[in-house]
Short mmCIF file of C-alpha atoms and ligand atoms in Angstrom, two decimals:
data_model
loop_
_atom_site.label_atom_id
_atom_site.label_comp_id
_atom_site.label_asym_id
_atom_site.label_seq_id
_atom_site.Cartn_x
_atom_site.Cartn_y
_atom_site.Cartn_z
CA MET T 21 176.23 143.18 117.68
CA LYS T 22 178.19 145.95 116.01
CA TRP T 23 176.12 149.04 116.88
CA LYS T 24 178.14 152.04 118.11
CA GLN T 25 176.59 155.14 119.68
CA VAL T 26 175.25 157.94 117.52
CA GLU T 27 178.15 160.35 117.06
CA ILE T 28 177.96 163.94 118.35
CA HIS T 29 180.03 166.37 116.29
CA GLU T 30 181.52 169.76 117.11
CA SER T 31 180.41 172.58 114.82
CA ARG T 32 182.78 173.04 111.86
CA SER T 33 181.68 176.63 111.37
CA LYS T 34 183.87 179.61 112.13
CA LEU T 35 180.70 181.42 113.17
CA SER T 36 179.58 181.36 116.78
CA ARG T 37 176.01 180.36 117.63
CA GLU T 38 175.08 184.04 117.95
CA GLU T 39 176.70 184.87 114.59
CA ILE T 40 174.77 182.03 112.93
CA VAL T 41 171.50 183.48 114.21
CA LYS T 42 172.56 186.97 113.09
CA GLY T 43 173.38 185.65 109.62
CA LEU T 44 169.94 184.00 109.39
CA LEU T 45 168.29 187.25 110.48
CA ASN T 46 169.96 188.95 107.51
CA ILE T 47 168.08 186.53 105.24
CA LEU T 48 164.70 186.03 106.92
CA PRO T 49 162.26 188.19 108.92
CA LYS T 50 162.65 187.89 112.70
CA GLU T 51 159.47 185.88 113.20
CA GLN T 52 160.83 183.13 110.91
CA VAL T 53 164.01 182.61 112.94
CA ILE T 54 163.05 180.83 116.15
CA THR T 55 165.50 180.57 119.03
CA ASP T 56 163.44 179.99 122.17
CA GLU T 57 164.75 177.08 124.20
CA GLN T 58 161.57 174.98 124.13
CA THR T 59 161.40 175.05 120.33
CA LEU T 60 165.12 174.34 120.02
CA LYS T 61 165.02 171.30 122.27
CA GLU T 62 161.89 169.89 120.65
CA ASN T 63 163.65 170.22 117.30
CA SER T 64 166.75 168.33 118.44
CA CYS T 65 165.21 164.88 118.00
CA ASP T 66 162.27 162.85 116.68
CA ARG T 67 160.18 159.85 117.67
CA PHE T 68 163.19 157.56 117.99
CA ARG T 69 163.71 159.25 121.36
CA LYS T 70 160.01 159.75 122.14
CA TYR T 71 160.29 158.09 125.56
CA PRO T 72 162.89 160.35 127.18
CA SER T 73 161.86 163.49 125.24
CA LYS T 74 158.06 163.51 124.91
CA GLY T 75 157.62 161.27 127.93
CA PHE T 76 159.95 162.90 130.44
CA GLY T 77 161.24 166.15 128.92
CA ILE T 78 164.83 164.84 128.77
CA TYR T 79 166.73 166.11 125.72
CA THR T 80 170.37 164.97 125.55
CA LEU T 81 171.38 165.96 122.00
CA PRO T 82 172.84 169.38 121.13
CA TYR T 83 170.10 171.94 120.65
CA PRO T 84 170.15 173.58 117.20
CA ALA T 85 171.23 177.23 117.00
CA ALA T 86 167.89 178.10 115.37
CA VAL T 87 164.81 176.71 113.70
CA VAL T 88 164.01 178.63 110.52
CA LYS T 89 160.50 178.57 109.11
CA VAL T 90 160.99 179.00 105.39
CA LYS T 91 158.13 180.27 103.23
CA SER T 92 159.43 179.93 99.64
CA THR T 93 161.89 178.07 97.47
CA GLU T 94 163.96 181.26 97.19
CA GLU T 95 164.22 181.49 100.97
CA VAL T 96 165.34 177.85 101.14
CA ALA T 97 168.01 178.61 98.50
CA LYS T 98 169.33 181.63 100.41
CA VAL T 99 169.39 179.78 103.74
CA LEU T 100 171.13 176.70 102.29
CA LYS T 101 173.74 178.85 100.54
CA PHE T 102 174.50 180.61 103.85
CA LEU T 103 174.76 177.32 105.73
CA ASN T 104 176.94 175.80 103.02
CA GLU T 105 179.32 178.74 102.84
CA ASN T 106 179.71 178.69 106.60
CA LYS T 107 179.82 174.89 107.07
CA ILE T 108 176.74 174.82 109.30
CA ASN T 109 174.82 171.53 109.55
CA CYS T 110 171.28 171.67 108.13
CA VAL T 111 168.47 169.38 109.28
CA PRO T 112 165.47 169.58 106.92
CA ARG T 113 162.09 169.07 108.59
CA THR T 114 158.43 169.09 107.54
CA GLY T 115 155.78 166.97 109.30
CA SER T 116 158.07 165.78 112.15
CA THR T 117 156.72 162.22 112.16
CA ALA T 118 160.18 160.70 111.55
CA THR T 119 160.81 157.55 113.57
CA GLU T 120 164.47 156.73 112.85
CA GLY T 121 166.48 159.67 114.17
CA GLY T 122 166.45 161.52 110.83
CA LEU T 123 165.58 164.77 112.64
CA GLU T 124 168.26 164.48 115.33
CA THR T 125 170.66 167.43 115.44
CA THR T 126 173.89 165.57 116.16
CA VAL T 127 176.16 168.47 115.15
CA LYS T 128 176.45 171.38 117.57
CA ASP T 129 174.89 174.64 116.34
CA SER T 130 172.89 172.97 113.56
CA VAL T 131 170.07 174.85 111.85
CA VAL T 132 166.71 173.13 111.41
CA VAL T 133 165.07 174.22 108.15
CA ASP T 134 161.35 173.75 108.71
CA GLY T 135 159.20 173.76 105.53
CA SER T 136 155.84 173.23 107.24
CA LEU T 137 154.64 176.76 106.34
CA MET T 138 155.09 175.97 102.63
CA LYS T 139 151.65 174.41 102.40
CA LYS T 140 150.20 175.69 99.17
CA VAL T 141 148.42 173.22 96.90
CA ILE T 142 149.68 174.77 93.67
CA LYS T 143 147.65 172.94 91.04
CA ILE T 144 145.18 170.09 90.82
CA ASP T 145 145.29 169.06 87.16
CA GLU T 146 142.19 166.95 86.54
CA GLU T 147 143.09 166.27 82.93
CA ALA T 148 146.69 165.20 83.51
CA MET T 149 145.60 163.44 86.75
CA GLN T 150 148.30 164.99 88.90
CA VAL T 151 148.56 167.40 91.82
CA THR T 152 151.41 169.77 92.66
CA GLY T 153 152.00 170.98 96.19
CA GLU T 154 154.67 172.65 98.31
CA CYS T 155 156.75 170.53 100.68
CA GLY T 156 154.66 171.45 103.75
CA VAL T 157 151.31 170.24 102.41
CA ILE T 158 149.89 167.76 104.95
CA LEU T 159 148.97 164.57 103.12
CA GLY T 160 145.71 164.16 105.07
CA ASP T 161 144.57 167.70 104.16
CA LEU T 162 145.45 167.13 100.50
CA GLU T 163 143.64 163.82 100.52
CA ASP T 164 140.49 165.43 102.03
CA LYS T 165 140.52 168.12 99.36
CA LEU T 166 141.00 165.60 96.54
CA ARG T 167 138.30 163.26 97.88
CA SER T 168 135.81 166.11 97.91
CA MET T 169 136.49 166.37 94.16
CA GLY T 170 136.25 162.60 93.55
CA TYR T 171 140.00 161.88 93.54
CA THR T 172 142.62 160.30 95.79
CA THR T 173 146.42 160.25 95.94
CA GLY T 174 146.16 156.54 96.81
CA HIS T 175 148.90 157.27 99.39
CA SER T 176 147.85 156.25 102.86
CA PRO T 177 150.72 155.91 105.33
CA GLN T 178 149.53 155.59 108.93
CA SER T 179 151.03 159.03 109.56
CA LYS T 180 148.81 160.59 106.85
CA PRO T 181 147.15 163.12 109.22
CA GLN T 182 150.54 164.74 109.93
CA ALA T 183 153.23 163.75 107.41
CA GLN T 184 153.92 166.33 104.69
CA LEU T 185 154.91 166.06 101.03
CA GLY T 186 158.60 166.94 101.54
CA GLY T 187 159.16 164.35 104.27
CA LEU T 188 157.10 161.70 102.49
CA VAL T 189 159.30 161.98 99.40
CA ALA T 190 162.53 162.35 101.41
CA THR T 191 161.91 159.05 103.22
CA ARG T 192 160.54 156.97 100.28
CA SER T 193 157.33 156.48 102.22
CA ILE T 194 154.71 153.85 101.49
CA GLY T 195 151.00 153.68 102.29
CA GLN T 196 148.61 150.98 103.44
CA LEU T 197 147.17 150.55 99.93
CA SER T 198 150.55 150.16 98.25
CA THR T 199 149.98 146.85 96.53
CA TYR T 200 147.49 148.59 94.21
CA TYR T 201 148.73 152.22 94.10
CA GLY T 202 152.46 151.68 94.66
CA ALA T 203 154.76 153.61 97.01
CA ILE T 204 155.71 157.30 96.75
CA GLU T 205 158.38 156.51 94.13
CA ASP T 206 155.64 155.09 91.87
CA MET T 207 153.41 158.12 92.44
CA ILE T 208 155.89 160.95 92.02
CA VAL T 209 155.81 162.72 88.68
CA GLY T 210 158.13 165.71 89.08
CA VAL T 211 159.91 167.45 91.94
CA GLU T 212 161.65 170.72 92.76
CA ALA T 213 164.64 170.68 95.10
CA VAL T 214 167.34 173.03 96.33
CA PHE T 215 170.94 171.83 96.64
CA PRO T 216 173.37 173.08 99.30
CA ASP T 217 175.04 175.65 97.04
CA GLY T 218 171.63 177.25 96.49
CA THR T 219 170.98 175.72 93.05
CA ILE T 220 167.25 175.27 92.45
CA THR T 221 166.43 172.25 90.26
CA ARG T 222 163.08 171.28 88.81
CA ILE T 223 162.33 167.90 87.25
CA LYS T 224 159.45 168.35 84.81
CA ASN T 225 156.12 166.56 84.88
CA VAL T 226 155.91 163.96 82.11
CA PRO T 227 154.41 160.44 82.24
CA ARG T 228 157.75 158.74 81.45
CA ARG T 229 160.95 159.44 79.60
CA SER T 230 164.20 157.77 78.59
CA ALA T 231 166.34 160.88 78.68
CA GLY T 232 169.16 159.31 80.68
CA PRO T 233 168.96 157.92 84.23
CA ASP T 234 165.86 158.73 86.29
CA ILE T 235 167.25 161.63 88.29
CA ARG T 236 164.12 161.85 90.46
CA HIS T 237 165.69 159.03 92.42
CA VAL T 238 168.62 161.17 93.50
CA ILE T 239 166.03 163.19 95.40
CA VAL T 240 163.44 160.58 96.46
CA GLY T 241 164.71 158.94 99.65
CA ASN T 242 167.63 161.33 100.23
CA GLU T 243 166.48 161.93 103.85
CA GLY T 244 167.70 165.51 103.72
CA THR T 245 171.32 164.43 103.14
CA LEU T 246 171.63 165.73 99.55
CA CYS T 247 169.05 168.44 98.98
CA TYR T 248 165.93 170.19 100.27
CA ILE T 249 162.65 169.20 98.56
CA THR T 250 160.44 172.27 98.02
CA GLU T 251 157.69 171.12 95.65
CA VAL T 252 156.25 167.78 94.64
CA THR T 253 153.92 166.59 91.87
CA ILE T 254 152.19 163.24 92.37
CA LYS T 255 149.58 161.29 90.43
CA ILE T 256 145.91 161.28 91.39
CA PHE T 257 143.36 158.51 90.91
CA LYS T 258 139.57 158.26 90.83
CA TYR T 259 138.23 157.81 94.36
CA MET T 260 135.67 154.98 94.48
CA PRO T 261 135.38 153.87 98.12
CA GLU T 262 131.89 152.48 97.51
CA ASN T 263 133.46 149.70 95.41
CA MET T 264 135.94 148.57 98.04
CA VAL T 265 135.55 144.95 99.10
CA TYR T 266 137.10 143.96 102.45
CA LEU T 267 138.08 140.41 103.31
CA GLY T 268 139.59 138.75 106.38
CA TRP T 269 140.52 135.34 107.75
CA LYS T 270 141.87 133.87 110.94
CA ILE T 271 144.66 131.45 110.06
CA ASP T 272 146.74 129.09 112.11
CA ASP T 273 150.24 129.95 110.95
CA MET T 274 152.31 132.98 109.86
CA HIS T 275 154.29 130.98 107.26
CA LYS T 276 151.02 129.87 105.72
CA GLY T 277 149.87 133.49 105.60
CA LEU T 278 153.02 134.46 103.71
CA ASP T 279 152.48 131.55 101.29
CA ILE T 280 148.90 132.67 100.67
CA ILE T 281 149.92 136.26 100.01
CA ARG T 282 152.64 135.06 97.63
CA GLU T 283 150.17 132.95 95.69
CA ILE T 284 147.74 135.88 95.39
CA ILE T 285 150.40 138.30 94.18
CA VAL T 286 152.10 135.85 91.83
CA SER T 287 148.67 135.13 90.30
CA GLY T 288 148.64 138.76 89.18
CA LEU T 289 146.04 139.99 91.70
CA ARG T 290 146.69 143.38 93.27
CA PRO T 291 144.53 143.85 96.38
CA SER T 292 145.23 147.36 97.68
CA LEU T 293 145.31 146.20 101.29
CA CYS T 294 147.18 142.92 101.63
CA ARG T 295 148.43 141.87 105.06
CA VAL T 296 149.16 138.99 107.38
CA TYR T 297 149.64 139.51 111.12
CA SER T 298 151.43 137.08 113.43
CA GLU T 299 149.42 135.85 116.43
CA GLU T 300 151.11 138.35 118.78
CA ASP T 301 150.72 141.33 116.47
CA ALA T 302 147.14 140.31 115.62
CA HIS T 303 146.33 140.52 119.32
CA GLN T 304 146.89 144.27 119.44
CA HIS T 305 144.70 144.89 116.38
CA PHE T 306 142.03 142.19 116.57
CA TYR T 307 141.99 141.14 120.24
CA ALA T 308 138.19 140.97 120.35
CA TRP T 309 137.93 138.14 117.83
CA HIS T 310 141.26 136.68 116.62
CA GLU T 311 141.21 133.88 119.27
CA GLY T 312 144.98 133.49 119.38
CA LYS T 313 145.26 133.11 115.60
CA CYS T 314 147.16 134.98 112.89
CA VAL T 315 145.01 137.25 110.73
CA LEU T 316 144.92 137.82 106.96
CA THR T 317 143.33 141.03 105.65
CA PHE T 318 142.63 142.22 102.10
CA ALA T 319 140.77 144.95 100.27
CA THR T 320 140.18 145.12 96.56
CA GLU T 321 139.24 148.30 94.74
CA GLY T 322 138.76 149.95 91.36
CA LEU T 323 135.69 149.60 89.14
CA ALA T 324 132.95 147.68 90.98
CA SER T 325 133.05 144.65 88.68
CA VAL T 326 136.85 144.48 88.84
CA ALA T 327 136.99 144.83 92.64
CA LYS T 328 134.32 142.14 93.02
CA ALA T 329 136.02 139.75 90.59
CA ALA T 330 139.40 140.24 92.28
CA SER T 331 137.87 139.56 95.71
CA GLU T 332 136.28 136.35 94.42
CA GLU T 333 139.65 135.15 93.10
CA ILE T 334 141.26 135.93 96.47
CA ILE T 335 138.57 133.92 98.29
CA LYS T 336 139.22 130.97 95.96
CA ILE T 337 142.96 131.06 96.66
CA VAL T 338 142.71 131.49 100.45
CA GLU T 339 140.05 128.85 100.92
CA LYS T 340 142.13 126.18 99.16
CA TYR T 341 144.29 126.17 102.30
CA GLN T 342 143.55 124.17 105.48
CA GLY T 343 143.25 126.01 108.80
CA VAL T 344 141.66 129.24 107.54
CA GLU T 345 138.42 130.70 108.90
CA ARG T 346 136.70 133.64 107.19
CA VAL T 347 135.57 136.58 109.35
CA ASP T 348 132.89 139.22 108.88
CA PRO T 349 134.28 141.80 106.38
CA LYS T 350 132.80 144.58 108.56
CA LEU T 351 135.42 143.72 111.21
CA ILE T 352 138.16 144.42 108.68
CA GLU T 353 136.53 147.57 107.34
CA ASN T 354 136.05 149.02 110.85
CA TRP T 355 139.61 148.21 111.84
CA PHE T 356 141.05 149.70 108.65
CA SER T 357 139.02 152.89 109.03
CA ASN T 358 140.80 153.60 112.33
CA LEU T 359 144.35 152.66 111.41
CA CYS T 360 145.81 156.14 110.84
CA TRP T 361 147.55 158.03 113.63
CA GLY T 362 146.61 161.65 114.30
CA GLN T 363 147.63 163.82 117.26
CA ASP T 364 144.98 162.13 119.48
CA LYS T 365 146.71 158.73 119.26
CA ILE T 366 150.15 160.28 119.72
CA ASP T 367 148.91 162.08 122.86
CA ALA T 368 147.39 158.87 124.21
CA GLU T 369 150.67 157.04 123.60
CA THR T 370 152.61 159.77 125.45
CA ALA T 371 150.23 159.60 128.42
CA ASP T 372 150.59 155.82 128.55
CA MET T 373 154.40 156.02 128.36
CA LYS T 374 154.49 158.42 131.27
CA ALA T 375 151.98 156.61 133.44
CA ASN T 376 153.07 153.03 132.82
CA HIS T 377 156.75 153.23 131.76
CA ARG T 378 156.17 151.13 128.69
CA LEU T 379 156.49 151.60 124.98
CA GLY T 380 156.16 150.07 121.53
CA TYR T 381 158.53 150.43 118.58
CA THR T 382 158.93 148.90 115.15
CA THR T 383 161.61 147.88 112.66
CA GLU T 384 160.61 147.30 109.04
CA VAL T 385 162.63 145.15 106.64
CA SER T 386 162.06 143.28 103.38
CA GLY T 387 163.14 140.14 101.54
CA THR T 388 162.27 137.99 98.56
CA TRP T 389 159.73 135.21 98.93
CA ALA T 390 162.70 132.84 99.05
CA VAL T 391 164.06 134.30 102.33
CA ILE T 392 161.20 136.11 104.06
CA LYS T 393 160.14 133.22 106.30
CA GLN T 394 163.73 132.69 107.35
CA ILE T 395 163.99 136.40 108.21
CA TYR T 396 160.84 136.17 110.31
CA ASP T 397 162.00 133.07 112.19
CA ASN T 398 165.60 134.22 112.65
CA CYS T 399 164.75 137.70 113.93
CA ILE T 400 162.26 136.40 116.49
CA ALA T 401 164.65 133.61 117.58
CA ARG T 402 167.62 135.98 117.83
CA ILE T 403 165.75 138.40 120.07
CA LYS T 404 164.48 135.60 122.30
CA LYS T 405 168.02 134.23 122.58
CA ASP T 406 170.15 137.38 122.87
CA PHE T 407 168.06 140.28 124.16
CA ALA T 408 169.18 141.07 127.71
CA HIS T 409 165.75 142.33 128.88
CA MET T 410 163.57 139.58 127.41
CA ASP T 411 161.57 139.50 130.67
CA ASP T 412 160.43 143.06 129.96
CA ILE T 413 159.08 142.25 126.49
CA THR T 414 155.29 142.19 126.55
CA MET T 415 154.78 141.66 122.82
CA LEU T 416 157.02 140.56 119.96
CA GLY T 417 155.52 139.92 116.55
CA ALA T 418 155.36 141.08 112.96
CA HIS T 419 153.15 141.65 109.98
CA SER T 420 153.67 141.72 106.24
CA SER T 421 151.91 144.75 104.76
CA HIS T 422 153.45 145.59 101.37
CA SER T 423 153.88 142.86 98.77
CA TYR T 424 155.56 142.66 95.39
CA GLN T 425 155.94 140.11 92.61
CA ASN T 426 159.21 138.89 94.13
CA GLY T 427 158.78 139.39 97.88
CA THR T 428 157.30 141.31 100.76
CA ASN T 429 158.14 143.36 103.85
CA LEU T 430 158.06 142.42 107.50
CA TYR T 431 157.15 145.05 110.05
CA PHE T 432 158.47 143.81 113.39
CA VAL T 433 156.67 145.23 116.40
CA TYR T 434 157.87 145.04 119.99
CA ASP T 435 156.40 146.38 123.21
CA TYR T 436 158.28 146.45 126.47
CA ASN T 437 158.18 147.60 130.07
CA ILE T 438 161.02 149.98 130.84
CA ASN T 439 163.13 149.32 133.90
CA CYS T 440 165.86 151.94 133.57
CA LYS T 441 166.30 155.70 133.56
CA PRO T 442 164.35 157.34 130.68
CA GLU T 443 167.57 158.55 129.03
CA ASP T 444 168.97 154.98 128.96
CA GLU T 445 165.89 153.48 127.30
CA ILE T 446 167.15 153.68 123.71
CA ASN T 447 170.47 152.01 124.60
CA GLU T 448 168.99 149.32 126.80
CA TYR T 449 165.96 148.41 124.69
CA HIS T 450 165.32 150.06 121.35
CA ILE T 451 168.81 150.07 119.82
CA PRO T 452 169.66 146.40 120.56
CA LEU T 453 166.25 145.17 119.36
CA ASN T 454 166.50 147.24 116.17
CA ALA T 455 170.10 146.06 115.61
CA MET T 456 169.26 142.37 115.99
CA ILE T 457 166.50 142.61 113.39
CA VAL T 458 168.77 144.52 111.00
CA GLU T 459 171.62 142.04 111.41
CA GLU T 460 169.49 138.94 110.94
CA THR T 461 167.77 140.46 107.90
CA LEU T 462 171.05 141.35 106.19
CA LYS T 463 172.49 137.93 107.01
CA ALA T 464 169.53 136.28 105.23
CA GLY T 465 169.92 138.52 102.16
CA GLY T 466 167.08 140.99 102.81
CA SER T 467 167.02 144.79 103.05
CA MET T 468 167.48 146.36 106.48
CA CYS T 469 164.88 149.05 105.89
CA HIS T 470 161.73 148.84 103.87
CA HIS T 471 160.11 152.28 104.26
CA HIS T 472 161.16 154.41 107.23
CA GLY T 473 164.55 155.32 105.78
CA ILE T 474 167.95 154.63 107.33
CA GLY T 475 167.85 157.60 109.70
CA LYS T 476 170.69 157.67 112.23
CA TYR T 477 170.41 154.23 113.85
CA ARG T 478 171.01 151.86 110.92
CA THR T 479 174.01 153.71 109.44
CA GLU T 480 176.38 151.11 110.88
CA TRP T 481 175.08 148.79 108.17
CA THR T 482 174.62 151.19 105.22
CA LYS T 483 177.73 149.83 103.47
CA GLU T 484 176.65 146.24 104.03
CA GLU T 485 173.14 147.05 102.78
CA HIS T 486 174.46 148.50 99.53
CA GLY T 487 177.55 146.34 98.96
CA SER T 488 179.54 147.40 95.88
CA ALA T 489 176.76 149.86 94.95
CA TYR T 490 177.73 151.96 97.98
CA TYR T 491 180.21 153.55 95.52
CA ILE T 492 177.28 155.28 93.80
CA LEU T 493 175.70 156.48 97.04
CA GLU T 494 178.96 157.87 98.35
CA LYS T 495 179.65 159.69 95.07
CA LEU T 496 176.22 161.31 95.23
CA LYS T 497 177.00 162.65 98.68
CA LYS T 498 180.44 163.94 97.70
CA THR T 499 179.10 165.53 94.52
CA PHE T 500 175.98 167.22 95.79
CA ASP T 501 177.06 168.00 99.34
CA PRO T 502 180.84 168.48 99.13
CA ASN T 503 180.92 170.55 102.35
CA ASP T 504 179.03 167.82 104.18
CA ILE T 505 176.40 170.13 105.65
CA MET T 506 173.22 168.15 104.92
CA ASN T 507 171.82 166.19 107.87
CA LYS T 508 175.08 164.73 109.09
CA GLY T 509 174.73 161.29 110.59
CA SER T 510 171.74 160.22 108.50
CA ILE T 511 172.18 157.46 105.87
CA PHE T 512 176.01 157.76 105.95
CA ARG T 513 177.98 156.74 109.02
CA ASP T 514 181.03 158.90 108.34
CA ASN T 515 179.78 161.49 105.90
C1 LIG E 626 152.33 156.88 113.79
C2 LIG E 626 153.24 156.82 112.61
C3 LIG E 626 152.91 156.03 111.54
C4 LIG E 626 153.75 155.95 110.42
N1 LIG E 626 153.36 155.21 109.35
C5 LIG E 626 154.12 155.19 108.23
C6 LIG E 626 153.68 154.48 107.08
O1 LIG E 626 152.60 153.87 107.06
N2 LIG E 626 154.48 154.49 106.00
C7 LIG E 626 155.66 155.19 105.97
O2 LIG E 626 156.34 155.17 104.95
N3 LIG E 626 156.09 155.85 107.07
C8 LIG E 626 155.36 155.90 108.17
N4 LIG E 626 155.78 156.60 109.27
C9 LIG E 626 157.06 157.32 109.22
C10 LIG E 626 156.94 158.80 108.76
O3 LIG E 626 155.63 159.25 108.91
C11 LIG E 626 157.33 158.93 107.32
O4 LIG E 626 158.70 158.67 107.23
C12 LIG E 626 157.03 160.29 106.69
O5 LIG E 626 157.33 160.14 105.32
C13 LIG E 626 157.79 161.44 107.23
O6 LIG E 626 157.21 162.65 106.74
P1 LIG E 626 157.32 164.01 107.58
O7 LIG E 626 156.74 165.09 106.76
O8 LIG E 626 156.76 163.82 108.92
O9 LIG E 626 158.91 164.19 107.62
P2 LIG E 626 159.84 164.59 108.83
O10 LIG E 626 159.58 163.73 109.99
O11 LIG E 626 159.79 166.05 109.05
O12 LIG E 626 161.28 164.21 108.19
C14 LIG E 626 161.58 162.89 107.84
C15 LIG E 626 162.96 162.85 107.16
O13 LIG E 626 162.91 163.52 105.92
C16 LIG E 626 163.80 164.65 105.91
N5 LIG E 626 163.04 165.76 105.31
C17 LIG E 626 161.87 166.30 105.77
N6 LIG E 626 161.47 167.28 104.94
C18 LIG E 626 162.38 167.35 103.96
C19 LIG E 626 162.50 168.19 102.81
N7 LIG E 626 161.59 169.13 102.54
N8 LIG E 626 163.57 168.01 102.00
C20 LIG E 626 164.50 167.06 102.28
N9 LIG E 626 164.45 166.27 103.35
C21 LIG E 626 163.38 166.40 104.18
C22 LIG E 626 164.15 164.91 107.37
O14 LIG E 626 165.44 165.47 107.51
C23 LIG E 626 164.07 163.51 107.96
O15 LIG E 626 165.28 162.83 107.72
C24 LIG E 626 154.97 156.69 110.40
C25 LIG E 626 155.29 157.50 111.50
C26 LIG E 626 154.44 157.58 112.58
C27 LIG E 626 154.82 158.48 113.71
#
């Protein structure tokens, strides 16, 4: 396994920590430049290190010099220009739900640029069917507002109650209804972003154009390594929950579940919710009724007649297979209604970590239909064979939750008891498990990350992931961030 430790870098700035803070105070009012120790340490990491940090208050990465709470695009431009001119590392932040180390401040005296106060919904355009909001708009709040008007973004990541527009675009996020509505890259219309030299760029809102390459994709998924996203326009759709049809089956085999989903998608059906859970993973979601089986779940939506017809076609396809048993759709509807994670679930997870020294993490990958079963089998087999603390694993499984004409994702989930010091947990458990899944997926020809972004713990494989196309990625970094100040250590191993 080729994983090396996350690298800690000395500051490259000639300015001392105190001078950095002074420089920021020349740009922003005092109350927007935060330097108290508690805030600094909480802003030095994200949920990748949730066990030592949230669980036990152990923060081992360099604390940033300051957290700045920006309130406008112009403020972002001034702050970035100052950081760029003085070679100070910038870590963009909005909803703070990152799971892959993207928020870790691995350079000493970094500055965290927090856009969560930029939460204005600028325009809901009911004719053009699009909404424009600042980077700090919480998706859940936006969704509530739109629903009250009869619309939806169609974007429903599990982190919806907390994730914000800037972070959602920066990580190429995807929601639970993606097979119908698409992922954020399908929803985004236009975007405003600030580059490290302070240049403000705005990509206009049009339905499509062929005016050269699609430059939105320089910004979508940049994980704060190229620019700071300040404003986002996404599509809206009619909200018709009353037409939703839920379906579910117990099935006897994960491979069969993947075959069924493939047949449904290849037939041209687009159920918004479209998932298969392995036996182990099904247990944590459907323990009351899954009886040791895998579980298939679907929802169809749209106009009532269309949703109904699509559900009937899905039933026909699934019930051609042996070893499937239909369940009450209410079970699926109730489960789905409680799938999102707000602060209450995060608090409950923290309490459980502390009390019971155990934890769950995930690694999400993708592959074509031709290799996805091999990825599933190989990842599970590799962990069972090579993971040094297999006795501590209490659950190892996966589900497919986002499907496409040519393939699907696998979301590996693993729970374990922790028998080491809190600060050693990521090295002993999380990093090796994550690495094994990444390695086996790449070996089989899949992608090492489907929707959480690369963050700071898959960078060892960024070149392998991209192959000869890494040339393009590297040029983007050198062109847009020549002083290498944007979120060092994310996406690029040696940026
Ligand atoms: C319980 C839970 C469930 C989740 N479920 C899903 C899911 O269903 N689908 C999914 O895709 N993800 C999911 N995630 C991951 C996470 O929520 C997403 O990656 C989300 O898009 C991050 O948004 P955020 O506003 O919290 O960003 P943050 O956590 O603040 O930042 C995420 C990354 O984006 C960068 N960034 C943030 N703001 C900006 C900006 N304005 N400009 C440039 N870069 C920026 C940061 O530097 C960091 O690298 C889940 C996370 C949790 C904790």
